[in-house]
Amino acid sequence: MEPPKITIITCTLNSAAHLTETIESVKKQSYQNFEHLFIDGGSSDQTIEIIKSFYLKPRLIIKQKNGAYDAFNKGIESATGQVIGFLHSDDVLFDNQALERIASAFSNQEIDYYCSRMLIYDKDLKSSFAILGASPHHQSFKDQLYSSTYFAHPTYYCKKEIIQKVGKFNTKYQIAADIDWLYRLEKISDSFFFDPKPLVKFRGEGGLSANRYFTGLKEEFKIRIKNEGAGFVLITIYGYHLMRRLIRFTLETIKLNKAIGFFRKIIIKLA
């Protein structure tokens, strides 16, 4: 394959706080055969002005606020690149060679998709406290205790024709439609390149509310039962993550956030 044009889709909604860092990480890439496509849900802050300050003629689509996965679908429909991926509006590419590595993988091998790891950072992107991403089809029991699915969907860059075969994100899922989509991708293709070098710095310190987290865990559980069946190992994994998150929310409620950091370090060492 010739060096591909890469479409990076960034979905925004009042994303001004960190969007400058996100766009700068794209603009600094050594590989410049890309388009940066923005799908905005109707921002009322400085989001649109920031986008226009970086791109004279931005590829910007403003749509109704129908959720992130509907925006993902709109981005896929509008992408013109041969390879398509997503970069969240508060995350950044790991280094200036990130797109170079993606393009090289597609240029030098017959693959349908590229995937990698992402480091999870505090809100200032100064200290990483976790890493996600494993080679598709090879998530170990230990991996899944570390994270319930271990997918790192912002590191997946896929050929457009493969995305069309997989189909759209299922918007009936509020939080875990990416997990459902990646299971479908793995079912139709074993042709991939897994890069052990991280691709994305993910701003994860803010975290989900308790309600959204448990909704997401429930959705993941349903998706995995649909794909794998309700075995003892799967039930054990999700029981563990339910207990782990209940402990975290309890510690946050009683203002013992330092204890969260202590337990997080233990989990990382065990992983």
PDB file of N, CA, C and O in Angstrom, residues 210 245-257 260:
ATOM      1  N   ALA A 210     -20.120   7.937  39.173  1.00  0.00           N
ATOM      2  CA  ALA A 210     -20.459   6.572  39.585  1.00  0.00           C
ATOM      3  C   ALA A 210     -21.546   5.994  38.685  1.00  0.00           C
ATOM      4  O   ALA A 210     -21.466   4.849  38.244  1.00  0.00           O
ATOM      5  N   ARG A 245     -14.340  -0.729  41.925  1.00  0.00           N
ATOM      6  CA  ARG A 245     -14.867   0.610  41.707  1.00  0.00           C
ATOM      7  C   ARG A 245     -15.737   1.070  42.880  1.00  0.00           C
ATOM      8  O   ARG A 245     -15.743   2.258  43.219  1.00  0.00           O
ATOM      9  N   LEU A 246     -16.446   0.152  43.523  1.00  0.00           N
ATOM     10  CA  LEU A 246     -17.214   0.530  44.710  1.00  0.00           C
ATOM     11  C   LEU A 246     -16.288   1.056  45.809  1.00  0.00           C
ATOM     12  O   LEU A 246     -16.609   2.044  46.491  1.00  0.00           O
ATOM     13  N   ILE A 247     -15.135   0.404  45.958  1.00  0.00           N
ATOM     14  CA  ILE A 247     -14.156   0.868  46.948  1.00  0.00           C
ATOM     15  C   ILE A 247     -13.665   2.264  46.592  1.00  0.00           C
ATOM     16  O   ILE A 247     -13.561   3.148  47.454  1.00  0.00           O
ATOM     17  N   ARG A 248     -13.382   2.480  45.294  1.00  0.00           N
ATOM     18  CA  ARG A 248     -12.885   3.794  44.879  1.00  0.00           C
ATOM     19  C   ARG A 248     -13.905   4.880  45.168  1.00  0.00           C
ATOM     20  O   ARG A 248     -13.559   5.943  45.709  1.00  0.00           O
ATOM     21  N   PHE A 249     -15.172   4.663  44.799  1.00  0.00           N
ATOM     22  CA  PHE A 249     -16.172   5.700  45.015  1.00  0.00           C
ATOM     23  C   PHE A 249     -16.416   5.947  46.504  1.00  0.00           C
ATOM     24  O   PHE A 249     -16.709   7.059  46.927  1.00  0.00           O
ATOM     25  N   THR A 250     -16.271   4.903  47.298  1.00  0.00           N
ATOM     26  CA  THR A 250     -16.398   5.076  48.750  1.00  0.00           C
ATOM     27  C   THR A 250     -15.279   5.967  49.275  1.00  0.00           C
ATOM     28  O   THR A 250     -15.513   6.893  50.062  1.00  0.00           O
ATOM     29  N   LEU A 251     -14.041   5.709  48.835  1.00  0.00           N
ATOM     30  CA  LEU A 251     -12.898   6.512  49.271  1.00  0.00           C
ATOM     31  C   LEU A 251     -13.028   7.956  48.795  1.00  0.00           C
ATOM     32  O   LEU A 251     -12.699   8.898  49.530  1.00  0.00           O
ATOM     33  N   GLU A 252     -13.540   8.162  47.576  1.00  0.00           N
ATOM     34  CA  GLU A 252     -13.747   9.525  47.077  1.00  0.00           C
ATOM     35  C   GLU A 252     -14.811  10.247  47.898  1.00  0.00           C
ATOM     36  O   GLU A 252     -14.671  11.433  48.203  1.00  0.00           O
ATOM     37  N   THR A 253     -15.855   9.522  48.275  1.00  0.00           N
ATOM     38  CA  THR A 253     -16.951  10.121  49.043  1.00  0.00           C
ATOM     39  C   THR A 253     -16.489  10.602  50.411  1.00  0.00           C
ATOM     40  O   THR A 253     -16.908  11.667  50.886  1.00  0.00           O
ATOM     41  N   ILE A 254     -15.594   9.828  51.032  1.00  0.00           N
ATOM     42  CA  ILE A 254     -15.121  10.205  52.371  1.00  0.00           C
ATOM     43  C   ILE A 254     -13.788  10.964  52.308  1.00  0.00           C
ATOM     44  O   ILE A 254     -13.097  11.112  53.321  1.00  0.00           O
ATOM     45  N   LYS A 255     -13.443  11.453  51.109  1.00  0.00           N
ATOM     46  CA  LYS A 255     -12.284  12.330  50.892  1.00  0.00           C
ATOM     47  C   LYS A 255     -10.949  11.672  51.240  1.00  0.00           C
ATOM     48  O   LYS A 255     -10.040  12.321  51.764  1.00  0.00           O
ATOM     49  N   LEU A 256     -10.809  10.408  50.891  1.00  0.00           N
ATOM     50  CA  LEU A 256      -9.540   9.709  51.102  1.00  0.00           C
ATOM     51  C   LEU A 256      -8.877   9.429  49.750  1.00  0.00           C
ATOM     52  O   LEU A 256      -8.525   8.304  49.428  1.00  0.00           O
ATOM     53  N   ASN A 257      -8.702  10.492  48.978  1.00  0.00           N
ATOM     54  CA  ASN A 257      -8.159  10.332  47.636  1.00  0.00           C
ATOM     55  C   ASN A 257      -6.726   9.819  47.622  1.00  0.00           C
ATOM     56  O   ASN A 257      -6.303   9.154  46.675  1.00  0.00           O
ATOM     57  N   ILE A 260      -6.597   6.183  47.234  1.00  0.00           N
ATOM     58  CA  ILE A 260      -6.819   5.713  45.866  1.00  0.00           C
ATOM     59  C   ILE A 260      -5.486   5.575  45.153  1.00  0.00           C
ATOM     60  O   ILE A 260      -5.211   4.574  44.488  1.00  0.00           O
TER      61      ILE A 260
END
